[in-house]
Tab-separated table of N, CA and C in Angstrom:
chain	number	residue	atom	x	y	z
A	1	UNK	N	-1.932	-12.774	47.853
A	1	UNK	CA	-1.997	-13.224	46.491
A	1	UNK	C	-1.905	-12.067	45.511
A	2	UNK	N	-2.025	-12.430	44.282
A	2	UNK	CA	-1.957	-11.448	43.204
A	2	UNK	C	-3.323	-10.791	43.006
A	3	UNK	N	-3.327	-9.505	42.609
A	3	UNK	CA	-4.616	-8.840	42.384
A	3	UNK	C	-5.320	-9.419	41.152
A	4	UNK	N	-6.647	-9.521	41.182
A	4	UNK	CA	-7.385	-10.069	40.037
A	4	UNK	C	-7.172	-9.269	38.756
A	5	UNK	N	-6.842	-7.999	38.907
A	5	UNK	CA	-6.672	-7.149	37.717
A	5	UNK	C	-5.329	-7.358	37.022
A	6	UNK	N	-4.469	-8.213	37.583
A	6	UNK	CA	-3.156	-8.417	36.975
A	6	UNK	C	-3.279	-8.901	35.530
A	7	UNK	N	-4.107	-9.909	35.280
A	7	UNK	CA	-4.315	-10.433	33.935
A	7	UNK	C	-5.769	-10.301	33.480
A	8	UNK	N	-6.596	-9.593	34.236
A	8	UNK	CA	-8.006	-9.456	33.872
A	8	UNK	C	-8.281	-8.039	33.410
A	9	UNK	N	-8.990	-7.935	32.300
A	9	UNK	CA	-9.357	-6.633	31.789
A	9	UNK	C	-10.719	-6.690	31.146
A	10	UNK	N	-11.175	-5.562	30.666
A	10	UNK	CA	-12.496	-5.502	30.064
A	10	UNK	C	-12.559	-4.411	29.016
A	11	UNK	N	-13.497	-4.583	28.120
A	11	UNK	CA	-13.851	-3.508	27.208
A	11	UNK	C	-14.923	-2.676	27.884
A	12	UNK	N	-15.172	-1.499	27.360
A	12	UNK	CA	-16.240	-0.663	27.895
A	12	UNK	C	-16.686	0.302	26.804
A	13	UNK	N	-17.976	0.437	26.661
A	13	UNK	CA	-18.541	1.413	25.729
A	13	UNK	C	-19.675	2.126	26.437
A	14	UNK	N	-19.667	3.447	26.362
A	14	UNK	CA	-20.710	4.246	27.000
A	14	UNK	C	-21.174	5.324	26.026
A	15	UNK	N	-22.417	5.719	26.179
A	15	UNK	CA	-22.970	6.779	25.341
A	15	UNK	C	-23.703	7.774	26.217
A	16	UNK	N	-23.600	9.023	25.834
A	16	UNK	CA	-24.333	10.101	26.493
A	16	UNK	C	-25.166	10.775	25.411
A	17	UNK	N	-26.458	10.838	25.635
A	17	UNK	CA	-27.366	11.421	24.652
A	17	UNK	C	-27.812	12.798	25.115
A	18	UNK	N	-27.754	13.766	24.208
A	18	UNK	CA	-28.221	15.114	24.495
A	18	UNK	C	-29.461	15.351	23.648
A	19	UNK	N	-30.635	15.193	24.258
A	19	UNK	CA	-31.877	15.311	23.502
A	19	UNK	C	-32.156	16.746	23.067
A	20	UNK	N	-31.595	17.718	23.752
A	20	UNK	CA	-31.817	19.118	23.372
A	20	UNK	C	-31.075	19.447	22.077
A	21	UNK	N	-29.794	19.024	21.997
A	21	UNK	CA	-29.023	19.315	20.777
A	21	UNK	C	-29.188	18.228	19.720
A	22	UNK	N	-29.759	17.090	20.094
A	22	UNK	CA	-29.932	15.996	19.142
A	22	UNK	C	-28.622	15.335	18.754
A	23	UNK	N	-27.707	15.252	19.726
A	23	UNK	CA	-26.402	14.638	19.460
A	23	UNK	C	-26.090	13.575	20.503
A	24	UNK	N	-25.071	12.792	20.195
A	24	UNK	CA	-24.598	11.752	21.107
A	24	UNK	C	-23.088	11.864	21.263
A	25	UNK	N	-22.611	11.379	22.396
A	25	UNK	CA	-21.176	11.247	22.661
A	25	UNK	C	-20.933	9.770	22.920
A	26	UNK	N	-19.886	9.236	22.332
A	26	UNK	CA	-19.507	7.840	22.530
A	26	UNK	C	-18.103	7.807	23.119
A	27	UNK	N	-17.909	7.013	24.157
A	27	UNK	CA	-16.579	6.784	24.730
A	27	UNK	C	-16.392	5.278	24.834
A	28	UNK	N	-15.226	4.788	24.365
A	28	UNK	CA	-15.037	3.332	24.442
A	28	UNK	C	-13.570	2.945	24.467
A	29	UNK	N	-13.343	1.747	25.008
A	29	UNK	CA	-12.041	1.082	24.939
A	29	UNK	C	-12.302	-0.360	24.509
A	30	UNK	N	-11.425	-0.887	23.681
A	30	UNK	CA	-11.512	-2.295	23.301
A	30	UNK	C	-12.349	-2.554	22.072
A	31	UNK	N	-13.017	-3.712	22.071
A	31	UNK	CA	-13.757	-4.121	20.885
A	31	UNK	C	-15.251	-4.274	21.125
A	32	UNK	N	-15.759	-3.732	22.232
A	32	UNK	CA	-17.198	-3.525	22.341
A	32	UNK	C	-17.471	-2.268	21.530
A	33	UNK	N	-18.624	-2.187	20.903
A	33	UNK	CA	-18.813	-1.093	19.968
A	33	UNK	C	-20.144	-0.380	20.148
A	34	UNK	N	-20.133	0.856	19.718
A	34	UNK	CA	-21.290	1.747	19.667
A	34	UNK	C	-21.656	1.896	18.199
A	35	UNK	N	-22.925	1.694	17.887
A	35	UNK	CA	-23.394	1.910	16.517
A	35	UNK	C	-24.610	2.810	16.556
A	36	UNK	N	-24.660	3.742	15.629
A	36	UNK	CA	-25.796	4.635	15.471
A	36	UNK	C	-26.478	4.239	14.168
A	37	UNK	N	-27.725	3.780	14.291
A	37	UNK	CA	-28.470	3.267	13.149
A	37	UNK	C	-29.600	4.237	12.842
A	38	UNK	N	-29.682	4.679	11.593
A	38	UNK	CA	-30.755	5.576	11.174
A	38	UNK	C	-31.945	4.804	10.651
A	39	UNK	N	-32.992	5.545	10.308
A	39	UNK	CA	-34.182	4.932	9.742
A	39	UNK	C	-33.832	4.118	8.509
A	40	UNK	N	-34.571	3.037	8.312
A	40	UNK	CA	-34.305	2.180	7.165
A	40	UNK	C	-33.073	1.309	7.331
A	41	UNK	N	-32.517	1.252	8.541
A	41	UNK	CA	-31.362	0.391	8.788
A	41	UNK	C	-30.037	0.926	8.263
A	42	UNK	N	-29.965	2.238	8.038
A	42	UNK	CA	-28.698	2.845	7.577
A	42	UNK	C	-27.731	2.968	8.749
A	43	UNK	N	-26.493	2.524	8.543
A	43	UNK	CA	-25.463	2.680	9.571
A	43	UNK	C	-24.898	4.088	9.435
A	44	UNK	N	-25.141	4.913	10.458
A	44	UNK	CA	-24.675	6.296	10.438
A	44	UNK	C	-23.281	6.433	11.049
A	45	UNK	N	-22.984	5.574	12.026
A	45	UNK	CA	-21.679	5.617	12.703
A	45	UNK	C	-21.470	4.299	13.425
A	46	UNK	N	-20.218	3.850	13.442
A	46	UNK	CA	-19.812	2.718	14.269
A	46	UNK	C	-18.451	3.042	14.835
A	47	UNK	N	-18.284	2.835	16.134
A	47	UNK	CA	-16.980	3.093	16.746
A	47	UNK	C	-15.933	2.134	16.169
A	48	UNK	N	-14.701	2.539	16.307
A	48	UNK	CA	-13.573	1.786	15.763
A	48	UNK	C	-13.052	0.820	16.823
A	49	UNK	N	-12.867	-0.448	16.438
A	49	UNK	CA	-12.268	-1.418	17.365
A	49	UNK	C	-10.813	-1.052	17.629
A	50	UNK	N	-10.383	-1.221	18.854
A	50	UNK	CA	-8.988	-0.960	19.219
A	50	UNK	C	-8.190	-2.256	19.074
A	51	UNK	N	-7.912	-2.583	17.833
A	51	UNK	CA	-7.196	-3.822	17.524
A	51	UNK	C	-5.696	-3.633	17.707
A	52	UNK	N	-4.987	-4.745	17.746
A	52	UNK	CA	-3.532	-4.711	17.856
A	52	UNK	C	-2.972	-4.482	16.453
A	53	UNK	N	-2.596	-3.230	16.186
A	53	UNK	CA	-2.080	-2.854	14.873
A	53	UNK	C	-0.586	-2.548	14.965
A	54	UNK	N	-0.024	-2.015	13.896
A	54	UNK	CA	1.420	-1.737	13.858
A	54	UNK	C	1.827	-0.697	14.902
A	55	UNK	N	0.941	0.265	15.150
A	55	UNK	CA	1.253	1.313	16.128
A	55	UNK	C	1.435	0.720	17.526
A	56	UNK	N	0.462	-0.075	17.983
A	56	UNK	CA	0.578	-0.666	19.319
A	56	UNK	C	1.701	-1.703	19.351
A	57	UNK	N	1.939	-2.381	18.234
A	57	UNK	CA	3.035	-3.358	18.200
A	57	UNK	C	4.369	-2.676	18.485
A	58	UNK	N	4.600	-1.502	17.883
A	58	UNK	CA	5.859	-0.776	18.123
A	58	UNK	C	5.998	-0.402	19.598
A	59	UNK	N	4.911	0.009	20.223
A	59	UNK	CA	4.936	0.377	21.646
A	59	UNK	C	5.226	-0.853	22.503
A	60	UNK	N	4.527	-1.956	22.223
A	60	UNK	CA	4.697	-3.190	23.004
A	60	UNK	C	6.134	-3.704	22.900
A	61	UNK	N	6.682	-3.729	21.700
A	61	UNK	CA	8.058	-4.210	21.502
A	61	UNK	C	9.042	-3.303	22.237
A	62	UNK	N	8.826	-1.987	22.178
A	62	UNK	CA	9.712	-1.043	22.873
A	62	UNK	C	9.667	-1.238	24.388
A	63	UNK	N	8.561	-1.749	24.908
A	63	UNK	CA	8.416	-1.979	26.351
A	63	UNK	C	8.791	-3.411	26.741
A	64	UNK	N	9.347	-4.178	25.790
A	64	UNK	CA	9.837	-5.516	26.107
A	64	UNK	C	8.863	-6.642	25.870
A	65	UNK	N	7.721	-6.361	25.277
A	65	UNK	CA	6.744	-7.405	24.989
A	65	UNK	C	6.830	-7.845	23.546
A	66	UNK	N	5.842	-8.632	23.127
A	66	UNK	CA	5.782	-9.072	21.735
A	66	UNK	C	4.325	-9.252	21.335
A	67	UNK	N	4.106	-9.307	20.039
A	67	UNK	CA	2.781	-9.565	19.491
A	67	UNK	C	2.797	-10.966	18.902
A	68	UNK	N	1.826	-11.781	19.319
A	68	UNK	CA	1.717	-13.152	18.819
A	68	UNK	C	0.329	-13.338	18.220
A	69	UNK	N	0.273	-14.058	17.103
A	69	UNK	CA	-1.028	-14.404	16.536
A	69	UNK	C	-1.456	-15.729	17.139
A	70	UNK	N	-2.617	-15.723	17.788
A	70	UNK	CA	-3.123	-16.924	18.452
A	70	UNK	C	-4.606	-17.080	18.166
A	71	UNK	N	-5.055	-18.318	18.243
A	71	UNK	CA	-6.479	-18.610	18.124
A	71	UNK	C	-6.995	-19.067	19.482
A	72	UNK	N	-7.961	-18.335	20.014
A	72	UNK	CA	-8.604	-18.676	21.283
A	72	UNK	C	-10.110	-18.658	21.053
A	73	UNK	N	-10.787	-19.706	21.462
A	73	UNK	CA	-12.245	-19.823	21.298
A	73	UNK	C	-12.666	-19.603	19.850
A	74	UNK	N	-11.848	-20.080	18.933
A	74	UNK	CA	-12.182	-19.985	17.514
A	74	UNK	C	-11.895	-18.639	16.873
A	75	UNK	N	-11.319	-17.707	17.630
A	75	UNK	CA	-11.018	-16.377	17.099
A	75	UNK	C	-9.510	-16.219	16.989
A	76	UNK	N	-9.033	-16.004	15.763
A	76	UNK	CA	-7.612	-15.768	15.534
A	76	UNK	C	-7.371	-14.264	15.530
A	77	UNK	N	-6.411	-13.831	16.345
A	77	UNK	CA	-6.134	-12.403	16.459
A	77	UNK	C	-4.686	-12.202	16.871
A	78	UNK	N	-4.193	-10.997	16.570
A	78	UNK	CA	-2.875	-10.567	17.062
A	78	UNK	C	-3.057	-10.158	18.521
A	79	UNK	N	-2.194	-10.677	19.402
A	79	UNK	CA	-2.374	-10.479	20.836
A	79	UNK	C	-1.100	-9.941	21.496
A	80	UNK	N	-1.290	-9.111	22.501
A	80	UNK	CA	-0.204	-8.530	23.288
A	80	UNK	C	0.253	-9.565	24.311
A	81	UNK	N	1.556	-9.873	24.314
A	81	UNK	CA	2.106	-10.890	25.221
A	81	UNK	C	3.432	-10.423	25.822
A	82	UNK	N	3.726	-10.967	26.994
A	82	UNK	CA	5.075	-10.847	27.530
A	82	UNK	C	6.002	-11.619	26.604
A	83	UNK	N	7.221	-11.161	26.433
A	83	UNK	CA	8.153	-11.852	25.536
A	83	UNK	C	8.330	-13.301	25.988
A	84	UNK	N	8.130	-14.232	25.029
A	84	UNK	CA	8.298	-15.647	25.301
A	84	UNK	C	7.146	-16.303	26.050
A	85	UNK	N	6.034	-15.596	26.183
A	85	UNK	CA	4.900	-16.114	26.953
A	85	UNK	C	3.604	-15.915	26.163
A	86	UNK	N	2.611	-16.778	26.379
A	86	UNK	CA	1.318	-16.543	25.737
A	86	UNK	C	0.437	-15.562	26.529
A	87	UNK	N	0.951	-15.047	27.642
A	87	UNK	CA	0.165	-14.165	28.506
A	87	UNK	C	0.634	-12.731	28.409
A	88	UNK	N	-0.204	-11.720	28.570
A	88	UNK	CA	-1.611	-11.865	28.872
A	88	UNK	C	-2.476	-12.273	27.674
A	89	UNK	N	-1.986	-12.154	26.457
A	89	UNK	CA	-2.749	-12.615	25.293
A	89	UNK	C	-3.936	-11.727	24.961
A	90	UNK	N	-3.819	-10.442	25.261
A	90	UNK	CA	-4.916	-9.504	25.033
A	90	UNK	C	-4.968	-9.102	23.559
A	91	UNK	N	-6.154	-9.181	22.963
A	91	UNK	CA	-6.328	-8.886	21.543
A	91	UNK	C	-6.814	-7.458	21.301
A	92	UNK	N	-6.486	-6.547	22.208
A	92	UNK	CA	-6.915	-5.156	22.085
A	92	UNK	C	-5.769	-4.216	22.420
A	93	UNK	N	-5.820	-3.024	21.837
A	93	UNK	CA	-4.828	-1.996	22.115
A	93	UNK	C	-5.256	-1.096	23.265
A	94	UNK	N	-6.547	-1.155	23.623
A	94	UNK	CA	-7.066	-0.386	24.761
A	94	UNK	C	-7.986	-1.297	25.563
A	95	UNK	N	-7.883	-1.217	26.896
A	95	UNK	CA	-8.734	-2.022	27.776
A	95	UNK	C	-8.681	-1.445	29.182
A	96	UNK	N	-9.723	-1.704	29.949
A	96	UNK	CA	-9.716	-1.350	31.371
A	96	UNK	C	-9.115	-2.518	32.133
A	97	UNK	N	-8.290	-2.220	33.121
A	97	UNK	CA	-7.671	-3.290	33.904
A	97	UNK	C	-6.501	-3.918	33.172
A	98	UNK	N	-6.256	-5.205	33.433
A	98	UNK	CA	-5.147	-5.968	32.870
A	98	UNK	C	-3.829	-5.208	33.032
A	99	UNK	N	-3.362	-5.203	34.260
A	99	UNK	CA	-2.168	-4.433	34.609
A	99	UNK	C	-0.926	-4.863	33.834
A	100	UNK	N	-0.802	-6.140	33.527
A	100	UNK	CA	0.366	-6.602	32.766
A	100	UNK	C	0.317	-6.028	31.350
A	101	UNK	N	-0.852	-6.097	30.719
A	101	UNK	CA	-0.987	-5.527	29.373
A	101	UNK	C	-0.738	-4.016	29.406
A	102	UNK	N	-1.205	-3.343	30.453
A	102	UNK	CA	-0.965	-1.905	30.588
A	102	UNK	C	0.537	-1.622	30.662
A	103	UNK	N	1.270	-2.473	31.376
A	103	UNK	CA	2.727	-2.261	31.494
A	103	UNK	C	3.440	-2.451	30.158
A	104	UNK	N	2.764	-3.127	29.220
A	104	UNK	CA	3.329	-3.355	27.888
A	104	UNK	C	2.847	-2.326	26.870
A	105	UNK	N	2.051	-1.353	27.300
A	105	UNK	CA	1.646	-0.279	26.397
A	105	UNK	C	0.182	-0.240	26.021
A	106	UNK	N	-0.615	-1.199	26.493
A	106	UNK	CA	-2.056	-1.136	26.249
A	106	UNK	C	-2.606	0.032	27.064
A	107	UNK	N	-3.455	0.836	26.453
A	107	UNK	CA	-3.971	2.038	27.104
A	107	UNK	C	-5.346	1.810	27.711
A	108	UNK	N	-5.601	2.449	28.829
A	108	UNK	CA	-6.916	2.432	29.470
A	108	UNK	C	-7.736	3.642	29.054
A	109	UNK	N	-7.102	4.590	28.348
A	109	UNK	CA	-7.767	5.846	27.996
A	109	UNK	C	-8.801	5.626	26.890
A	110	UNK	N	-10.045	6.032	27.108
A	110	UNK	CA	-11.072	5.804	26.089
A	110	UNK	C	-10.901	6.723	24.883
A	111	UNK	N	-11.361	6.247	23.753
A	111	UNK	CA	-11.511	7.094	22.570
A	111	UNK	C	-12.880	7.743	22.705
A	112	UNK	N	-12.945	9.051	22.562
A	112	UNK	CA	-14.191	9.783	22.725
A	112	UNK	C	-14.539	10.470	21.410
A	113	UNK	N	-15.777	10.250	20.961
A	113	UNK	CA	-16.283	10.906	19.752
A	113	UNK	C	-17.483	11.738	20.192
A	114	UNK	N	-17.415	13.036	19.922
A	114	UNK	CA	-18.465	13.949	20.373
A	114	UNK	C	-19.254	14.494	19.194
A	115	UNK	N	-20.463	14.955	19.481
A	115	UNK	CA	-21.263	15.657	18.491
A	115	UNK	C	-21.824	14.797	17.376
A	116	UNK	N	-22.077	13.526	17.643
A	116	UNK	CA	-22.657	12.661	16.616
A	116	UNK	C	-24.123	13.041	16.419
A	117	UNK	N	-24.516	13.465	15.217
A	117	UNK	CA	-25.916	13.837	15.004
A	117	UNK	C	-26.836	12.635	15.186
A	118	UNK	N	-27.929	12.853	15.929
A	118	UNK	CA	-28.909	11.792	16.195
A	118	UNK	C	-30.247	12.169	15.587
A	119	UNK	N	-30.541	11.662	14.393
A	119	UNK	CA	-31.860	11.929	13.818
A	119	UNK	C	-32.952	11.377	14.732
A	120	UNK	N	-34.168	11.911	14.637
A	120	UNK	CA	-35.257	11.450	15.517
A	120	UNK	C	-35.545	9.958	15.410
A	121	UNK	N	-35.290	9.352	14.257
A	121	UNK	CA	-35.586	7.925	14.078
A	121	UNK	C	-34.375	7.029	14.345
A	122	UNK	N	-33.329	7.592	14.943
A	122	UNK	CA	-32.095	6.830	15.164
A	122	UNK	C	-32.221	5.859	16.328
A	123	UNK	N	-31.448	4.787	16.239
A	123	UNK	CA	-31.335	3.794	17.298
A	123	UNK	C	-29.862	3.661	17.649
A	124	UNK	N	-29.585	3.556	18.929
A	124	UNK	CA	-28.212	3.316	19.376
A	124	UNK	C	-28.109	1.860	19.786
A	125	UNK	N	-27.056	1.232	19.343
A	125	UNK	CA	-26.796	-0.151	19.716
A	125	UNK	C	-25.387	-0.222	20.292
A	126	UNK	N	-25.285	-0.748	21.510
A	126	UNK	CA	-23.991	-0.987	22.138
A	126	UNK	C	-23.907	-2.481	22.378
A	127	UNK	N	-22.873	-3.117	21.837
A	127	UNK	CA	-22.756	-4.575	21.964
A	127	UNK	C	-21.289	-4.979	22.057
A	128	UNK	N	-21.078	-6.151	22.613
A	128	UNK	CA	-19.719	-6.682	22.751
A	128	UNK	C	-19.275	-7.342	21.442
A	129	UNK	N	-18.023	-7.728	21.436
A	129	UNK	CA	-17.481	-8.406	20.257
A	129	UNK	C	-18.194	-9.722	19.975
A	130	UNK	N	-18.871	-10.277	20.971
A	130	UNK	CA	-19.629	-11.506	20.756
A	130	UNK	C	-20.715	-11.337	19.705
A	131	UNK	N	-21.266	-10.142	19.598
A	131	UNK	CA	-22.240	-9.845	18.541
A	131	UNK	C	-21.503	-9.547	17.235
A	132	UNK	N	-20.524	-8.647	17.305
A	132	UNK	CA	-19.865	-8.162	16.082
A	132	UNK	C	-19.062	-9.250	15.377
A	133	UNK	N	-18.575	-10.250	16.112
A	133	UNK	CA	-17.834	-11.343	15.462
A	133	UNK	C	-18.760	-12.304	14.728
A	134	UNK	N	-20.041	-12.303	15.087
A	134	UNK	CA	-21.001	-13.243	14.490
A	134	UNK	C	-21.891	-12.605	13.431
A	135	UNK	N	-22.101	-11.292	13.544
A	135	UNK	CA	-23.009	-10.608	12.614
A	135	UNK	C	-22.379	-9.317	12.100
A	136	UNK	N	-22.337	-9.142	10.789
A	136	UNK	CA	-21.845	-7.876	10.236
A	136	UNK	C	-22.781	-6.728	10.644
A	137	UNK	N	-22.225	-5.536	10.743
A	137	UNK	CA	-22.987	-4.368	11.179
A	137	UNK	C	-24.235	-4.146	10.327
A	138	UNK	N	-24.151	-4.371	9.025
A	138	UNK	CA	-25.318	-4.155	8.161
A	138	UNK	C	-26.450	-5.140	8.494
A	139	UNK	N	-26.114	-6.369	8.867
A	139	UNK	CA	-27.134	-7.338	9.266
A	139	UNK	C	-27.781	-6.934	10.586
A	140	UNK	N	-26.964	-6.456	11.521
A	140	UNK	CA	-27.493	-6.003	12.812
A	140	UNK	C	-28.408	-4.800	12.595
A	141	UNK	N	-27.995	-3.885	11.748
A	141	UNK	CA	-28.778	-2.663	11.498
A	141	UNK	C	-30.109	-2.973	10.829
A	142	UNK	N	-30.190	-4.051	10.101
A	142	UNK	CA	-31.418	-4.411	9.375
A	142	UNK	C	-32.521	-4.927	10.291
A	143	UNK	N	-32.199	-5.288	11.544
A	143	UNK	CA	-33.203	-5.825	12.464
A	143	UNK	C	-34.220	-4.765	12.855
C-alpha cells in the first residue's frame, strides 16, 4: 500500500530554554505557534504562521501544482493542491511529512529564532492552530 506520510503531515513547534543566558530558541513549521508572554500579559514574541502566501504559490505553480481557496471544518484558507485536485489541500507552506505537498514545494525545514530574551516573569505558550483560530493572542496572554 501507500505510505501514511503520502498525504499526512503535521505542524511542530519546539522551544529550548537557556536559564543561564535567560534566552529561548524557537523552532517551528506550520501554524502551531510559540508565544512568549511577559508579566502583565504583554506579548513579547509570537512565531509567524507559515501560511500559503504569494512566495509559496509561485513555487507550487512552478512545480505543477496550484493554490485553491477551500473551506474545511469551518476554516477558509489558501491550500496547496495537485493541479485539478483538492488534494493534498494543505494550508501551510511548511510541514513535517505530507510527501505530496513536499513534492509541490512545501518545506519541512523549520524556521528557527534564536536569542529571544526571557524575563524572569515570562511564560512560554506553545499551542496548535486550534487555540489560535479561536482566541486572539492578546486574549490568550491575558489568562
